[in-house]
Rosetta silent file (secondary structure, phi, psi, omega in degrees, C-alpha in Angstrom):
SEQUENCE: MPKVLFFTNLASSIAKAIIKPAPADFDVSIHSMSLSGSEKTELMRDADFVILFPGRLEDEAIQAAQNLRLIQLVSAGYDQMNLELCQAKKIPIANNGGANAIDVAEHTVAMILAYYRRFRELDPNVRADNWRAIDTGLTTYTLEGKTLGLIGFGKIGQRVAHLLGTWGVELLYADAYPAPPEVEQKLNVARVELDDLLQRSDVVSLHVPLLPDTREMINAQTLSLMKPTALLVNTCRGPVIDEPALAHALQTGQIAGAALDVLVQEPPDPQNPLLQLENVLLSPHTAGITFDTWERRGRFIFQNLQLVWDGQPPQAVVG
SCORE:     score description
SCORE:     0.000 S_00000001
   1 L     0.000  120.121 -179.210   25.876   18.263  -27.536 S_00000001
   2 L   -69.614  138.510  177.368   22.703   17.293  -25.623 S_00000001
   3 E   -94.330  122.647 -176.493   19.609   19.360  -26.385 S_00000001
   4 E  -120.022  123.996  176.036   17.802   20.436  -23.208 S_00000001
   5 E  -105.378  134.331  176.965   14.368   22.111  -23.199 S_00000001
   6 E  -118.942  106.342  176.466   13.142   23.940  -20.098 S_00000001
   7 E   -96.359  124.230 -175.646    9.385   24.588  -20.077 S_00000001
   8 E  -157.735  159.063  170.859    8.373   26.907  -17.245 S_00000001
   9 L  -110.997   12.638  178.563    6.160   29.750  -16.124 S_00000001
  10 L   -72.843  157.237  174.661    8.788   31.123  -13.744 S_00000001
  11 L   -59.118  149.754 -176.794   10.198   34.619  -14.100 S_00000001
  12 H   -55.475  -40.589 -178.057   13.141   34.844  -16.482 S_00000001
  13 H   -63.865  -36.868  179.055   15.588   35.664  -13.675 S_00000001
  14 H   -72.313  -44.453  178.783   14.582   32.528  -11.752 S_00000001
  15 H   -57.724  -40.835  179.561   14.683   30.298  -14.836 S_00000001
  16 H   -67.486  -34.054  176.989   18.200   31.579  -15.578 S_00000001
  17 H   -65.371  -36.463  179.940   19.275   30.846  -11.987 S_00000001
  18 H   -67.262  -39.489 -177.600   18.086   27.249  -12.380 S_00000001
  19 H   -88.737   -0.815  179.928   20.044   26.672  -15.579 S_00000001
  20 L   -55.195  -39.143 -179.531   23.152   28.506  -14.324 S_00000001
  21 L   -77.775    5.196 -176.874   24.859   25.227  -13.250 S_00000001
  22 L   -61.171  137.334  174.536   24.409   23.689  -16.732 S_00000001
  23 L   -57.979  148.991 -175.383   27.603   22.236  -18.220 S_00000001
  24 L   -61.647  -26.688 -177.012   29.075   24.427  -20.932 S_00000001
  25 L   -94.419   13.670  174.383   28.527   21.770  -23.602 S_00000001
  26 L   -96.313  131.611  177.087   24.766   21.460  -22.921 S_00000001
  27 E   -91.093   97.595 -173.869   22.459   23.278  -25.356 S_00000001
  28 E  -109.348  129.092  176.586   19.805   24.627  -22.955 S_00000001
  29 E  -129.655  143.222 -178.408   16.831   26.726  -24.055 S_00000001
  30 E  -103.013  133.954 -178.392   13.999   28.181  -21.956 S_00000001
  31 E  -134.848  150.113 -179.322   10.426   28.128  -23.266 S_00000001
  32 E   -68.778  136.241  175.033    7.107   29.308  -21.891 S_00000001
  33 L   -64.459  -20.145 -177.695    4.911   26.679  -20.292 S_00000001
  34 L   -80.674   -1.331  172.995    1.989   28.435  -22.003 S_00000001
  35 L   -56.344  148.852  178.137    3.108   27.234  -25.454 S_00000001
  36 L   -68.345  162.771  176.799    0.477   25.063  -27.116 S_00000001
  37 H   -58.168  -38.263 -179.594    0.828   21.301  -27.151 S_00000001
  38 H   -68.901  -36.030  177.728    1.625   21.395  -30.861 S_00000001
  39 H   -66.873  -40.989  176.717    4.362   24.004  -30.340 S_00000001
  40 H   -65.299  -37.477 -179.468    5.929   21.895  -27.615 S_00000001
  41 H   -58.124  -44.445  179.993    5.619   18.846  -29.850 S_00000001
  42 H   -61.776  -40.511  179.731    7.774   20.446  -32.551 S_00000001
  43 H   -69.361  -32.156 -171.838   10.461   21.320  -30.017 S_00000001
  44 H   -75.979  -19.758 -168.575   10.354   17.872  -28.422 S_00000001
  45 L   -54.759  -39.420 -176.823   11.059   15.778  -31.514 S_00000001
  46 L  -118.579   19.053 -179.792   14.838   15.818  -31.159 S_00000001
  47 L   -75.674  142.499  174.358   15.235   16.810  -27.486 S_00000001
  48 L   -89.798  -33.973 -178.109   17.491   14.723  -25.264 S_00000001
  49 E  -140.871  149.154  172.282   16.178   16.131  -21.985 S_00000001
  50 E  -129.172  131.951  174.523   13.170   18.120  -20.788 S_00000001
  51 E  -109.171  137.479 -175.437   13.051   20.149  -17.571 S_00000001
  52 E  -130.916  134.533  166.112    9.606   21.128  -16.244 S_00000001
  53 E  -154.043  111.777    2.318    8.233   23.634  -13.747 S_00000001
  54 L   -71.151  169.478 -172.564    5.421   23.109  -13.028 S_00000001
  55 L   -83.567   71.781  175.651    5.615   19.368  -13.527 S_00000001
  56 L  -147.621  150.975 -179.762    3.208   18.770  -16.378 S_00000001
  57 L  -156.179  135.445 -178.195    3.518   18.073  -20.097 S_00000001
  58 L   -62.298  144.574 -179.711    0.938   17.316  -22.780 S_00000001
  59 H   -58.363  -39.367 -177.092    0.671   13.716  -23.922 S_00000001
  60 H   -63.615  -33.427  178.158    1.154   14.696  -27.574 S_00000001
  61 H   -69.436  -40.084  177.485    4.505   16.289  -26.748 S_00000001
  62 H   -65.234  -41.623 -179.717    5.651   13.152  -24.920 S_00000001
  63 H   -61.588  -33.176 -175.568    4.470   10.980  -27.807 S_00000001
  64 H   -75.912  -19.191 -174.826    6.487   13.048  -30.276 S_00000001
  65 L   -65.175  126.647  179.967    9.792   12.622  -28.447 S_00000001
  66 L  -102.715  -29.729 -173.084   12.200   10.412  -30.381 S_00000001
  67 L  -120.575    7.791 -169.273   15.419   10.797  -28.379 S_00000001
  68 L   -65.387  124.941 -178.057   14.212   11.771  -24.907 S_00000001
  69 L  -100.026  -24.199 -176.508   16.367   10.257  -22.179 S_00000001
  70 E  -163.624  137.899  165.392   14.851   11.898  -19.088 S_00000001
  71 E  -102.066  117.741 -174.649   12.030   14.186  -17.971 S_00000001
  72 E  -109.994  120.903  178.954   13.459   16.175  -15.084 S_00000001
  73 E   -91.719  142.471  174.700   11.116   17.995  -12.703 S_00000001
  74 L   -80.462  -25.027 -177.377   12.194   21.086  -10.778 S_00000001
  75 L   -94.727  174.380  175.641    9.584   20.277   -8.126 S_00000001
  76 L   -86.585  -35.329 -176.395    9.170   17.323   -5.798 S_00000001
  77 L   -76.024  147.953 -178.906    5.587   16.527   -6.831 S_00000001
  78 L  -136.574   17.983 -173.159    4.834   14.479   -9.934 S_00000001
  79 L   -71.913  -12.541  177.982    1.072   13.961   -9.680 S_00000001
  80 L   -94.122   -0.360 -179.193    0.357   15.928  -12.882 S_00000001
  81 L   -89.915  145.640  175.305    2.554   13.693  -15.056 S_00000001
  82 L   -83.709   88.444 -175.529    1.203   10.820  -17.174 S_00000001
  83 H   -64.617  -39.287 -178.256    3.352    8.118  -15.603 S_00000001
  84 H   -63.157  -42.212  178.923    1.825    5.286  -17.617 S_00000001
  85 H   -64.339  -44.243 -179.485    2.579    6.972  -20.935 S_00000001
  86 H   -64.998  -37.301  176.692    6.160    7.735  -19.918 S_00000001
  87 H   -65.193  -40.872  178.650    6.657    4.161  -18.754 S_00000001
  88 H   -63.787  -34.369  178.581    5.287    2.871  -22.052 S_00000001
  89 L   -84.996   -3.623 -178.220    7.739    5.144  -23.900 S_00000001
  90 L    59.555   41.249  176.191   10.530    4.056  -21.511 S_00000001
  91 L  -109.271  110.395  179.272   11.176    7.680  -20.537 S_00000001
  92 L   -70.384  151.329  174.363   12.129    7.974  -16.855 S_00000001
  93 E  -118.282  132.591  177.153   10.838   10.891  -14.776 S_00000001
  94 E  -122.052  141.547  171.808   12.910   12.317  -11.935 S_00000001
  95 L   -93.134 -165.769 -172.161   11.914   14.837   -9.305 S_00000001
  96 L   -81.923    7.312  174.045   14.288   17.258   -7.590 S_00000001
  97 L    65.386   24.343 -178.886   15.750   14.632   -5.288 S_00000001
  98 L    82.833   14.524 -177.877   14.881   16.555   -2.157 S_00000001
  99 L   -63.761  -22.346  177.053   16.705   19.684   -3.267 S_00000001
 100 L  -106.598   14.823 -177.017   13.926   21.783   -1.743 S_00000001
 101 H   -59.888  -41.686 -178.708   13.475   19.616    1.370 S_00000001
 102 H   -64.440  -36.509 -179.262   15.077   22.196    3.648 S_00000001
 103 H   -65.904  -46.745 -179.910   12.775   24.925    2.302 S_00000001
 104 H   -66.769  -39.852 -179.631    9.596   22.893    2.883 S_00000001
 105 H   -64.171  -43.472  178.543   10.817   21.716    6.289 S_00000001
 106 H   -63.072  -40.186  179.102   11.576   25.268    7.441 S_00000001
 107 H   -64.565  -39.765  178.105    8.159   26.425    6.235 S_00000001
 108 H   -59.039  -49.418  179.920    6.521   23.558    8.124 S_00000001
 109 H   -63.394  -40.222  179.199    8.227   24.550   11.370 S_00000001
 110 H   -61.517  -40.080  179.856    7.410   28.218   10.735 S_00000001
 111 H   -67.097  -38.962  176.898    3.709   27.390   10.298 S_00000001
 112 H   -60.932  -49.444 -178.684    3.632   25.411   13.537 S_00000001
 113 H   -65.535  -40.915  179.801    5.240   28.264   15.457 S_00000001
 114 H   -62.102  -39.032  178.275    3.100   30.921   13.748 S_00000001
 115 H   -70.437  -47.289 -177.819   -0.047   29.022   14.712 S_00000001
 116 H   -61.715  -35.309 -177.113    1.078   28.287   18.264 S_00000001
 117 H  -101.034    3.950  172.540    2.097   31.933   18.832 S_00000001
 118 L    59.767   40.168 -179.100   -0.825   33.468   16.861 S_00000001
 119 H   -59.433  -33.600 -177.523    1.372   35.621   14.609 S_00000001
 120 H   -57.773  -35.656  179.729   -1.481   35.988   12.110 S_00000001
 121 H   -92.563  -34.992 -172.717   -3.445   38.052   14.650 S_00000001
 122 H   -64.060  -44.594 -177.006   -0.681   39.661   16.704 S_00000001
 123 H   -61.490  -53.096  179.645    0.961   41.659   13.911 S_00000001
 124 H   -64.978  -29.679  177.447   -2.210   43.398   12.619 S_00000001
 125 H   -63.898  -43.982  178.259   -3.387   44.005   16.191 S_00000001
 126 H   -61.068  -43.734 -179.316   -0.213   45.913   17.041 S_00000001
 127 H   -65.701  -26.208 -178.509   -0.526   47.965   13.850 S_00000001
 128 L   -96.910   15.731  178.299   -4.177   48.754   14.696 S_00000001
 129 L    64.479   30.847  173.629   -3.342   49.974   18.234 S_00000001
 130 L  -108.513   65.071 -168.057   -4.791   46.817   19.801 S_00000001
 131 L   -57.094  -42.437 -178.808   -1.671   46.157   21.846 S_00000001
 132 L  -118.478   39.021 -178.072   -3.196   43.595   24.232 S_00000001
 133 L   -65.117  -26.153 -179.137   -6.155   42.424   22.150 S_00000001
 134 L  -118.441  131.729  175.212   -5.142   38.790   22.712 S_00000001
 135 L   -84.343   91.287 -175.694   -4.285   37.292   26.074 S_00000001
 136 H   -66.604  -19.186  177.023   -1.270   35.285   24.949 S_00000001
 137 H   -68.773  -15.245  178.825   -0.924   33.849   28.434 S_00000001
 138 H  -112.188  -21.510 -166.997   -4.082   31.847   27.759 S_00000001
 139 H  -124.398    6.964  172.426   -4.107   31.313   24.002 S_00000001
 140 L  -118.476  162.480 -168.914   -0.536   30.649   22.832 S_00000001
 141 L  -135.418  156.040  177.427    1.448   27.483   23.321 S_00000001
 142 L   -95.945  134.657  179.820    4.954   26.138   23.819 S_00000001
 143 L   -75.066  -36.372  178.979    6.260   23.587   21.332 S_00000001
 144 L   -57.250  136.126  179.890    8.600   21.917   23.817 S_00000001
 145 L    91.923   -8.608 -179.912    6.973   18.930   25.451 S_00000001
 146 L   -86.818  164.294  174.306    4.567   18.299   22.586 S_00000001
 147 E  -105.597  124.500 -179.936    4.341   15.186   20.410 S_00000001
 148 E  -108.737  123.270  178.686    4.877   15.753   16.692 S_00000001
 149 E  -107.259  124.112 -179.206    3.623   13.116   14.249 S_00000001
 150 E  -104.469  117.295  176.257    5.051   13.031   10.732 S_00000001
 151 E   -97.330  108.485 -168.588    2.978   11.229    8.111 S_00000001
 152 L    98.381  123.698 -174.414    5.515   10.407    5.409 S_00000001
 153 L  -132.039   47.982  172.515    9.170   10.163    6.330 S_00000001
 154 L   -83.573 -150.152 -174.973   11.087   10.873    3.158 S_00000001
 155 H   -62.382  -39.530 -178.420   13.613   13.664    2.773 S_00000001
 156 H   -72.509  -47.868  178.442   11.221   16.413    3.893 S_00000001
 157 H   -57.757  -42.061  178.584    9.805   14.522    6.851 S_00000001
 158 H   -66.074  -34.644  179.108   13.303   13.607    7.978 S_00000001
 159 H   -69.114  -37.088  174.648   14.419   17.223    7.609 S_00000001
 160 H   -60.619  -45.397  178.437   11.548   18.394    9.824 S_00000001
 161 H   -59.594  -41.238  178.374   12.623   15.825   12.413 S_00000001
 162 H   -61.667  -45.223 -177.665   16.206   17.078   12.147 S_00000001
 163 H   -64.785  -35.936 -176.069   15.170   20.711   12.650 S_00000001
 164 H   -94.858    4.862 -175.304   13.037   19.912   15.694 S_00000001
 165 L   -62.468  -23.337 -179.650   15.423   17.396   17.196 S_00000001
 166 L  -107.825   13.328 -175.671   16.694   19.838   19.837 S_00000001
 167 L   -94.326    3.035  178.328   13.313   21.413   20.609 S_00000001
 168 L    74.911   29.735  178.167   12.305   18.941   23.301 S_00000001
 169 L  -105.731  153.961  170.533    9.514   17.320   21.293 S_00000001
 170 E   -86.978  129.335 -175.533    8.623   13.649   20.989 S_00000001
 171 E  -110.492  123.768  175.108    8.913   12.624   17.329 S_00000001
 172 E  -120.498  155.326  171.377    6.756    9.927   15.739 S_00000001
 173 E  -144.574  151.618  174.012    6.382    8.930   12.105 S_00000001
 174 E  -125.465  126.165 -179.231    4.110    6.734   10.021 S_00000001
 175 L  -158.399  141.995  178.840    5.300    5.475    6.645 S_00000001
 176 L   -62.663  -25.725 -178.128    4.777    2.310    4.642 S_00000001
 177 L  -114.521  112.282 -178.479    8.551    2.076    4.284 S_00000001
 178 L   -66.572  144.285  174.204   10.536    2.185    7.533 S_00000001
 179 L   -71.844  155.184  176.025   13.617    4.372    7.696 S_00000001
 180 L   -56.757  145.592 -178.604   16.935    2.615    8.341 S_00000001
 181 H   -53.592  -36.137 -178.922   17.502    1.983   12.065 S_00000001
 182 H   -67.675  -31.082  176.581   20.503    4.331   12.082 S_00000001
 183 H   -69.842  -44.695  177.588   18.319    7.164   10.755 S_00000001
 184 H   -58.860  -41.827 -178.808   15.667    6.540   13.416 S_00000001
 185 H   -68.634  -44.034 -178.578   18.359    6.516   16.093 S_00000001
 186 H   -62.630  -40.072 -177.146   20.110    9.635   14.817 S_00000001
 187 H   -90.991   -4.388  179.042   16.849   11.602   14.622 S_00000001
 188 L    55.352   52.255 -176.701   15.427   10.082   17.820 S_00000001
 189 E  -126.705  145.168 -178.120   12.174    9.228   16.073 S_00000001
 190 E  -115.531  135.741  175.821    9.875    6.219   16.475 S_00000001
 191 E   -85.797  130.826  179.893    7.831    4.546   13.734 S_00000001
 192 L  -135.477  168.624  174.156    4.237    3.820   14.721 S_00000001
 193 L   -70.919  154.588 -175.244    1.006    2.859   12.980 S_00000001
 194 H   -57.718  -45.952 -178.590   -1.013    5.710   11.504 S_00000001
 195 H   -61.006  -40.004  178.623   -3.911    5.405   13.972 S_00000001
 196 H   -63.413  -44.207  178.668   -1.503    5.463   16.909 S_00000001
 197 H   -59.454  -46.066 -177.740    0.229    8.551   15.533 S_00000001
 198 H   -63.908  -36.966 -178.280   -3.069   10.391   15.078 S_00000001
 199 H   -72.830  -31.221 -173.012   -4.209    9.569   18.600 S_00000001
 200 H   -95.394  -20.419 -167.794   -0.963   10.597   20.295 S_00000001
 201 L   -85.655  139.599  170.346    0.186   13.669   18.358 S_00000001
 202 L   -83.019  -32.396  175.303   -0.312   17.304   19.322 S_00000001
 203 E  -127.933  127.835  175.484    0.835   18.300   15.841 S_00000001
 204 E  -112.891  121.516 -175.954    0.264   16.107   12.754 S_00000001
 205 E  -120.000  129.640 -172.896    2.338   17.128    9.724 S_00000001
 206 E   -97.088  129.992 -178.174    1.780   15.680    6.239 S_00000001
 207 L  -144.279   50.828 -178.255    4.720   14.835    3.950 S_00000001
 208 L  -115.664  153.073  170.672    3.425   12.269    1.442 S_00000001
 209 L   -73.077  159.345  176.724    3.207   12.326   -2.362 S_00000001
 210 L   -83.919  108.931 -179.761   -0.244   12.451   -3.919 S_00000001
 211 L  -132.810  167.097  178.858   -1.010    8.849   -4.899 S_00000001
 212 L   -53.477  -37.389 -176.762   -4.248    6.838   -5.055 S_00000001
 213 L   -87.301   -2.923  173.762   -3.674    5.510   -1.530 S_00000001
 214 L  -107.609  -12.362  178.106   -2.839    8.942   -0.053 S_00000001
 215 L   -62.185  125.043 -178.841   -5.708   10.872   -1.657 S_00000001
 216 L    54.113   35.881  174.582   -8.041   11.967    1.178 S_00000001
 217 L   -67.712  -24.910  171.259   -6.091    9.904    3.694 S_00000001
 218 E   -97.334  108.264 -171.987   -7.063   12.629    6.158 S_00000001
 219 L  -141.435 -172.111 -176.925  -10.835   12.258    6.255 S_00000001
 220 H   -56.822  -39.748 -177.307  -13.716   12.128    8.716 S_00000001
 221 H   -69.584  -47.038 -178.596  -12.541    8.804   10.128 S_00000001
 222 H   -71.128  -34.942  176.418   -8.878    9.741   10.600 S_00000001
 223 H   -62.767  -32.901 -178.862   -9.756   13.206   11.909 S_00000001
 224 L   -66.167  -17.820  179.420  -11.950   11.565   14.554 S_00000001
 225 L   -83.838  -17.243 -172.866   -8.843    9.926   16.023 S_00000001
 226 L   -79.420  157.415  177.629   -7.015   13.200   16.627 S_00000001
 227 L   -66.759  148.490  174.841   -6.907   15.149   19.877 S_00000001
 228 L   -66.199  -15.157  177.338   -9.299   18.108   20.230 S_00000001
 229 L   -96.922    4.376 -170.229   -6.180   20.208   20.897 S_00000001
 230 L   -79.160  149.952  172.942   -4.332   18.966   17.785 S_00000001
 231 E  -110.143  131.851  175.833   -2.951   21.051   14.931 S_00000001
 232 E  -105.634  127.267 -179.063   -2.924   19.601   11.383 S_00000001
 233 E  -118.038  132.158  177.493   -0.202   20.897    9.034 S_00000001
 234 E  -130.324  112.735  174.226   -0.149   20.230    5.289 S_00000001
 235 L  -121.993   21.184  179.702    2.787   21.268    3.109 S_00000001
 236 L  -106.269  -84.842  179.740    2.548   18.413    0.591 S_00000001
 237 L  -140.816  138.903 -175.378   -0.559   18.273   -1.656 S_00000001
 238 H   -57.577  -46.043 -175.716   -4.082   19.548   -1.049 S_00000001
 239 H   -67.178   -2.962  172.388   -6.058   16.435   -2.110 S_00000001
 240 H   -64.246  -21.576 -179.763   -4.358   14.422    0.645 S_00000001
 241 E  -110.267  138.090  168.010   -7.078   15.998    2.837 S_00000001
 242 L   -78.906  100.536 -171.146  -10.847   15.661    2.486 S_00000001
 243 H   -63.829  -43.093  176.389  -11.506   19.400    2.802 S_00000001
 244 H   -58.527  -38.998  178.257  -15.225   19.272    3.734 S_00000001
 245 H   -65.595  -39.677  178.155  -14.388   16.800    6.501 S_00000001
 246 H   -65.524  -45.107  179.440  -11.572   19.052    7.736 S_00000001
 247 H   -57.789  -42.898  178.964  -13.801   22.131    7.689 S_00000001
 248 H   -63.374  -43.628 -179.562  -16.398   20.263    9.758 S_00000001
 249 H   -62.737  -36.340  179.443  -13.756   19.076   12.247 S_00000001
 250 H   -74.898  -38.559 -179.082  -12.488   22.647   12.667 S_00000001
 251 H   -68.531  -33.118 -175.914  -15.947   24.188   12.953 S_00000001
 252 L   -95.216   -1.776 -179.131  -17.073   21.710   15.607 S_00000001
 253 L    78.539   16.009  177.433  -13.870   21.735   17.666 S_00000001
 254 L   -63.842  -38.064  167.478  -13.032   18.144   16.811 S_00000001
 255 L  -128.888  163.133 -172.739   -9.474   19.405   16.268 S_00000001
 256 L   -80.111  -40.028 -174.257   -8.071   22.785   17.273 S_00000001
 257 E  -167.620  174.003  177.568   -6.592   24.118   14.049 S_00000001
 258 E  -142.770  145.576  173.791   -4.944   23.659   10.693 S_00000001
 259 E  -124.731  113.908 -168.282   -1.972   25.239    8.923 S_00000001
 260 E  -125.022  121.345  172.465   -2.247   24.703    5.176 S_00000001
 261 L   -93.775  -13.825 -174.480    0.192   25.605    2.410 S_00000001
 262 L  -134.722  149.822  178.879   -1.797   23.607   -0.147 S_00000001
 263 L  -136.282  165.673  179.841   -5.455   23.208   -1.059 S_00000001
 264 L   -63.172  -46.837  176.654   -7.470   20.989   -3.388 S_00000001
 265 L  -108.183  125.320 -178.282   -8.224   23.922   -5.707 S_00000001
 266 L  -130.011  122.222   -7.405   -5.424   26.447   -6.186 S_00000001
 267 L   -63.577  157.208 -175.259   -6.134   29.345   -6.080 S_00000001
 268 L   -78.620  158.193  168.861   -9.119   28.440   -3.906 S_00000001
 269 L   -62.997  130.186  179.562  -12.737   29.390   -4.414 S_00000001
 270 L   -56.966  -20.781  179.197  -13.320   32.463   -2.186 S_00000001
 271 L   -88.331    0.963  177.262  -16.325   30.594   -0.735 S_00000001
 272 L   -55.531  123.151 -177.122  -14.176   27.685    0.467 S_00000001
 273 H   -56.306  -29.473 -179.114  -15.185   27.291    4.146 S_00000001
 274 H   -62.325  -29.806 -179.776  -11.554   26.890    5.199 S_00000001
 275 H   -73.152  -15.418 -176.856  -10.899   30.505    4.180 S_00000001
 276 H   -95.110   -6.471 -172.501  -13.581   31.729    6.587 S_00000001
 277 L   -95.279  133.200 -179.629  -12.209   30.030    9.711 S_00000001
 278 L   -75.186  -17.756  179.157  -10.033   31.867   12.223 S_00000001
 279 L   -93.892   23.772  174.986   -8.385   28.633   13.366 S_00000001
 280 E  -121.384  128.682  173.867   -6.836   28.090    9.920 S_00000001
 281 E  -106.189  130.626 -172.835   -3.446   29.526    8.900 S_00000001
 282 E  -124.640  147.681  165.784   -2.856   29.667    5.132 S_00000001
 283 L  -141.388  156.068 -167.762   -0.015   30.211    2.677 S_00000001
 284 L   -91.206   61.802  178.556   -0.221   29.985   -1.158 S_00000001
 285 L    53.271   52.821 -177.584    1.701   26.766   -1.965 S_00000001
 286 L  -121.649   11.090 -175.390    5.024   28.463   -1.284 S_00000001
 287 L   -57.977  -36.986 -176.281    6.617   26.104    1.245 S_00000001
 288 L   -92.905    4.485 -171.392    9.309   24.990   -1.190 S_00000001
 289 L  -110.077  114.142  172.828    9.941   28.385   -2.755 S_00000001
 290 L  -139.512  165.799  176.211   12.727   30.642   -1.515 S_00000001
 291 L   -58.447  -35.707 -172.981   15.348   32.817   -3.170 S_00000001
 292 L   -80.420  -14.607 -170.525   17.991   30.275   -2.173 S_00000001
 293 H   -76.335  -28.464 -165.392   16.291   27.179   -3.539 S_00000001
 294 H   -67.684  -48.534 -179.365   16.637   27.717   -7.293 S_00000001
 295 H   -68.846  -31.903  175.568   20.353   27.301   -7.861 S_00000001
 296 H   -61.680  -43.380  176.744   20.376   24.393   -5.384 S_00000001
 297 H   -65.506  -40.211  179.796   17.714   22.692   -7.487 S_00000001
 298 H   -60.943  -39.660  178.761   19.613   23.559  -10.646 S_00000001
 299 H   -60.983  -44.228  178.750   22.759   21.879   -9.375 S_00000001
 300 H   -64.786  -43.440 -177.264   20.883   18.651   -8.743 S_00000001
 301 H   -56.741  -49.934 -174.563   19.085   18.834  -12.093 S_00000001
 302 H   -79.208  -23.815  168.870   22.212   19.164  -14.187 S_00000001
 303 H   -63.829  -39.250 -179.838   24.146   16.622  -12.144 S_00000001
 304 H   -68.877  -43.766  177.840   21.299   14.232  -12.932 S_00000001
 305 H   -62.459  -39.164  179.537   21.260   15.091  -16.623 S_00000001
 306 H   -64.223  -40.624  176.746   25.033   14.647  -16.783 S_00000001
 307 H   -55.045  -48.789 -177.217   24.727   11.186  -15.204 S_00000001
 308 H   -66.657  -41.425  178.916   22.266   10.117  -17.891 S_00000001
 309 H   -62.150  -30.464  179.224   24.312   11.672  -20.695 S_00000001
 310 L   -85.950    3.864  177.126   27.317    9.690  -19.417 S_00000001
 311 L    89.904   11.388  179.152   25.298    6.461  -19.567 S_00000001
 312 L   -96.967  157.848  176.255   24.492    6.184  -15.867 S_00000001
 313 L   -70.996  146.112  178.791   20.987    5.718  -14.378 S_00000001
 314 L   -73.810  159.524  173.529   19.325    8.913  -13.116 S_00000001
 315 L   -93.023  163.098  173.073   18.694    9.654   -9.457 S_00000001
 316 L    58.645   37.285  179.721   15.318   10.415   -7.864 S_00000001
 317 E   -72.780  132.020  179.815   13.285    8.479  -10.429 S_00000001
 318 L  -115.653  -12.997 -179.297    9.555    8.580   -9.700 S_00000001
 319 L  -169.410    0.000    0.000    8.183    6.970  -12.849 S_00000001
C-alpha cells in the first residue's frame, strides 16, 4: 500500500475534496503545511508520494526521503521548489497538468471584461446613488475587433484563446516553443516575436512560468513597446513584471491599465503604488481557485500517482 502525505494549508473540506479520488488501496494522510521542517522530515522518511499545496517543501524533508517516487503539486507553479535538490535525489516533481487551466483562463477573460466595462466602479456607484457617475459611452470598450496577445501558450494560454475564439478578436502568441500547426489552425492564432506582439496588441496577457528568463520580462523596455491604449493582464506570477516600471508606465499614461491577479509581494505592502492607481484592477491570486477546481485537480493527481505506482513515468513533470 503506497504511503501518501498531503501537506497543505487549505481548509479541511477542500483538502478532503482533493483526496476524494484516491484509490482505495492508497494510504493518504493530510498534514498541516505549518508543521516544522523536522516534523515533516519524520513523516517523509518512508513516504512513497508527497502532495503539496502550496508548492514548497523544506530541503531537510526532501533529504530525509528514502522511498519517495514523486512530489506532486496541486498548483501549476513550481517556483518555490528546490529543483536542483530534487534532481540530485532523482525525485521527479509534477504540477497539476493544467487541471486548473480553465479556471485561470476564465478569470483572465473576466478581468479583461471587468476592466473594459469598468465593473470595479459601476457597482459601488449604483449602490451609492451615483447612477450615471461614469459616462460609459466614452470610457468603456468593446472586446470585439481588438488584438489579444498571449505571452506563453501552454495549456492556460491555449484555453484563453479557445474561450475568445468566437469573440471576434485577433489572437497572437509569443512562446519559445511553437504550438503544433494543427493547434494554431484550430484556435486561429498566429505566433509572432515578442516585440511584435507588444506593439500590436490591445490586450497583453501573461501565461508563463516564473523562470530566470521570465523574471521581469515585462520591464521599462518592453512596456515602452506597448500601445498607450493597451491593457496588461497578469494571472501567472508577480515577479514576471518589474512593478516599479509598471507603476511608472501606468502613472504616465504609457499604457492605459493593468489587471493583476498576482504581485511580487503577496499580500502586498499597503504602500505599493499599484494599489493607489485607479487604472489597476486587482484580485488576490485567486485566478485558479474555484469550488469546481479541487476534485478535478484531485483526479489528475491520483491518476498520476497511480501511473508511477504501476511503474509508468509521471505526467506533467517540471523538474
